[in-house]
Amino acid sequence: MANSSKRWGNQYACSSSASSMAIFLFVVPLVVVFGLVSLLGPKTSNWVFISNSYPWLWSSQSTSPSLNLTGASNSSSEFPPLNDDVLGLRSSVVVVDMHSIEEAHSDDSLENRSSSPPLSIEAAVPPTLAQPNGTRQDDYANETHVSIMKAEGQRKNTNLGWLEARLRRARAAIREAKFGNQTQDVDYIPNGPMYWNANAFQRSYLEMEKRFKVFVYGEGEPPLFHNGPCKSIYSMEGNFIHEIEVNKQFRTRDPEKAHVYFLPFSVTMLVRFVYVRDSHDFGPIRQTVRDYVNIVSGKYPYWNRSLGADHFMLACHDWGPETSNSDPHLRKNSIRVLCNANTSEGFNPSKDVSFPEINLQTGDTHGFLGGPSPRLRSILAFFAGGVHGPIRPVLLEHWENKDEDLRVHQYLPKGISYYDMMRHSKFCLCPSGYEVASPRVVEAIYTGCVPVLISDHYVPPFSDVLNWKSFSVEVKVSEIPNLKNILMSISTKQYIRMQRRVVQVRRHFEVNSPPKRFDVFHMILHSIWLRRLNVRVHDDQ
């Protein structure tokens, strides 16, 4: 069995090693149960309601395609911005009946359903702003209220209907908070340009704390399930799996009370114990995940009633997106919580979650947080790292050891501390490697260094809440030769503002055990909560 430590009773803690016996004990019953499931077959006579925009948000930022339950996606590698007159305050709903999908798709009422959830919460607009259909917000609010009351009356006798009614009330509360005052909070009140809309974020976070429940499937054994690394570049997998399993506030052991369902497999562990090194064969990983989905869908009704739309997986390993290909509904419908948030590889910001890659070398953040004030940072910009992927060779070609202001190295000179360099730099360069995510982004935030994101197709973590442009610099790969001029053009006053904002948002990236409000664990949950608010599930039985 796996030599994993335990905290808080019988829950599994993070582990970096396991024996093959644990895998054998899991795989044998898995194959047997899968055979039974294949014979019995799942039931799929349910409905799913998909909302194409967060009801309280709107944006001119990049957005993504609508989701439909046939597994087809209107996706492209580049998502066009919403038109300025398309407001997320319109809570239009796409109704998809799995027995008459073609009819639903031909309905004229679904004409505008390609408008999708925005990536950001922007400043509030005047309440008299007209809606695209010609009505004003007050009229639209009344219309929405009537439809909600009607829907509540139709579904109040079922557990799922009760859950959906409470979610509708949460959406309404968040919309109202957008134009109102913030609630007093002795712990933390979001404020400042780091947030697209601080009022909406605070209300959404409080609603999450009050209502959100996660069911963790209990099937599967460590090391592949209910476990993960906590001392590596992929540490957030094990950290999240452990914290959600021991959590008493958000985890529910009654699936009828859950808003979302967690598939607790670790991609890092699958790669370590199932993948055959250098084989380039993803088959064993896909088969393991496929078998797991078949087991939980045969034992419980929840996957089949939504085709996975209220389920989520989490992966910080580079192969997270590839692993989601194991099941077509897992990729197309489910909430994929990924470090490798690459839109060119199918990451869909309307339903998927970008979360930070954090290299916890010692298992915690002790000694890594904090740095000197801006006036004590004498280095303009710093980077040190290996050459892999298409971007870093370009950066090193133009700037390695060529400028005293831009300290760009492949290897640091002996006696030079990596973290000391970050603490004494104004800007920290964060170029993508083989994949878009980089632990340097969080390392920069931890040390009070303004991150410079050099990447293509990357959706930064928590972009639905955080306005990254207010506390980081985004540089296109084509602009690398002009990097110094770009950074030098940022005035001292503006740099100081950005640096202070980095320090303010740091709490959202900190890893704590046990977790603290508004930290990275809660921000991940909040991003999942937002996506769940965008999905409406109805059991027609």
PDB file of N, CA and C in Angstrom, residues 87 89 126-144:
ATOM      1  N   LEU A  87     -24.756  42.253 -23.033  1.00  0.00           N
ATOM      2  CA  LEU A  87     -24.561  42.350 -21.600  1.00  0.00           C
ATOM      3  C   LEU A  87     -24.827  41.008 -20.935  1.00  0.00           C
ATOM      4  N   LEU A  89     -25.832  40.725 -18.067  1.00  0.00           N
ATOM      5  CA  LEU A  89     -26.983  40.846 -17.192  1.00  0.00           C
ATOM      6  C   LEU A  89     -28.199  40.144 -17.784  1.00  0.00           C
ATOM      7  N   PRO A 126     -24.621  52.350 -15.597  1.00  0.00           N
ATOM      8  CA  PRO A 126     -25.814  52.976 -15.013  1.00  0.00           C
ATOM      9  C   PRO A 126     -27.018  52.055 -15.114  1.00  0.00           C
ATOM     10  N   PRO A 127     -27.877  52.033 -14.094  1.00  0.00           N
ATOM     11  CA  PRO A 127     -29.004  51.106 -14.089  1.00  0.00           C
ATOM     12  C   PRO A 127     -30.032  51.383 -15.163  1.00  0.00           C
ATOM     13  N   THR A 128     -29.921  52.502 -15.866  1.00  0.00           N
ATOM     14  CA  THR A 128     -30.899  52.809 -16.914  1.00  0.00           C
ATOM     15  C   THR A 128     -30.442  52.322 -18.279  1.00  0.00           C
ATOM     16  N   LEU A 129     -29.286  51.626 -18.330  1.00  0.00           N
ATOM     17  CA  LEU A 129     -28.774  51.158 -19.608  1.00  0.00           C
ATOM     18  C   LEU A 129     -29.762  50.185 -20.246  1.00  0.00           C
ATOM     19  N   ALA A 130     -30.076  50.403 -21.512  1.00  0.00           N
ATOM     20  CA  ALA A 130     -31.047  49.550 -22.200  1.00  0.00           C
ATOM     21  C   ALA A 130     -30.446  48.193 -22.494  1.00  0.00           C
ATOM     22  N   GLN A 131     -31.273  47.163 -22.431  1.00  0.00           N
ATOM     23  CA  GLN A 131     -30.855  45.823 -22.791  1.00  0.00           C
ATOM     24  C   GLN A 131     -30.930  45.682 -24.305  1.00  0.00           C
ATOM     25  N   PRO A 132     -30.225  44.688 -24.865  1.00  0.00           N
ATOM     26  CA  PRO A 132     -30.241  44.494 -26.314  1.00  0.00           C
ATOM     27  C   PRO A 132     -31.627  44.277 -26.899  1.00  0.00           C
ATOM     28  N   ASN A 133     -32.561  43.759 -26.100  1.00  0.00           N
ATOM     29  CA  ASN A 133     -33.894  43.518 -26.636  1.00  0.00           C
ATOM     30  C   ASN A 133     -34.809  44.745 -26.532  1.00  0.00           C
ATOM     31  N   GLY A 134     -34.243  45.882 -26.119  1.00  0.00           N
ATOM     32  CA  GLY A 134     -35.011  47.109 -26.082  1.00  0.00           C
ATOM     33  C   GLY A 134     -35.606  47.425 -24.735  1.00  0.00           C
ATOM     34  N   THR A 135     -35.562  46.498 -23.786  1.00  0.00           N
ATOM     35  CA  THR A 135     -36.111  46.751 -22.460  1.00  0.00           C
ATOM     36  C   THR A 135     -35.050  47.363 -21.569  1.00  0.00           C
ATOM     37  N   ARG A 136     -35.503  48.009 -20.485  1.00  0.00           N
ATOM     38  CA  ARG A 136     -34.554  48.547 -19.527  1.00  0.00           C
ATOM     39  C   ARG A 136     -34.300  47.519 -18.429  1.00  0.00           C
ATOM     40  N   GLN A 137     -33.272  47.765 -17.646  1.00  0.00           N
ATOM     41  CA  GLN A 137     -32.887  46.791 -16.638  1.00  0.00           C
ATOM     42  C   GLN A 137     -34.012  46.508 -15.650  1.00  0.00           C
ATOM     43  N   ASP A 138     -34.748  47.560 -15.224  1.00  0.00           N
ATOM     44  CA  ASP A 138     -35.816  47.350 -14.260  1.00  0.00           C
ATOM     45  C   ASP A 138     -36.883  46.411 -14.821  1.00  0.00           C
ATOM     46  N   ASP A 139     -37.265  46.662 -16.094  1.00  0.00           N
ATOM     47  CA  ASP A 139     -38.253  45.803 -16.733  1.00  0.00           C
ATOM     48  C   ASP A 139     -37.729  44.379 -16.850  1.00  0.00           C
ATOM     49  N   TYR A 140     -36.462  44.291 -17.230  1.00  0.00           N
ATOM     50  CA  TYR A 140     -35.877  42.963 -17.406  1.00  0.00           C
ATOM     51  C   TYR A 140     -35.795  42.230 -16.075  1.00  0.00           C
ATOM     52  N   ALA A 141     -35.457  42.968 -15.001  1.00  0.00           N
ATOM     53  CA  ALA A 141     -35.365  42.342 -13.675  1.00  0.00           C
ATOM     54  C   ALA A 141     -36.714  41.789 -13.250  1.00  0.00           C
ATOM     55  N   ASN A 142     -37.802  42.557 -13.527  1.00  0.00           N
ATOM     56  CA  ASN A 142     -39.131  42.078 -13.179  1.00  0.00           C
ATOM     57  C   ASN A 142     -39.480  40.814 -13.952  1.00  0.00           C
ATOM     58  N   GLU A 143     -39.132  40.836 -15.252  1.00  0.00           N
ATOM     59  CA  GLU A 143     -39.414  39.679 -16.085  1.00  0.00           C
ATOM     60  C   GLU A 143     -38.649  38.449 -15.583  1.00  0.00           C
ATOM     61  N   THR A 144     -37.377  38.663 -15.230  1.00  0.00           N
ATOM     62  CA  THR A 144     -36.567  37.565 -14.724  1.00  0.00           C
ATOM     63  C   THR A 144     -37.118  37.041 -13.415  1.00  0.00           C
TER      64      THR A 144
END
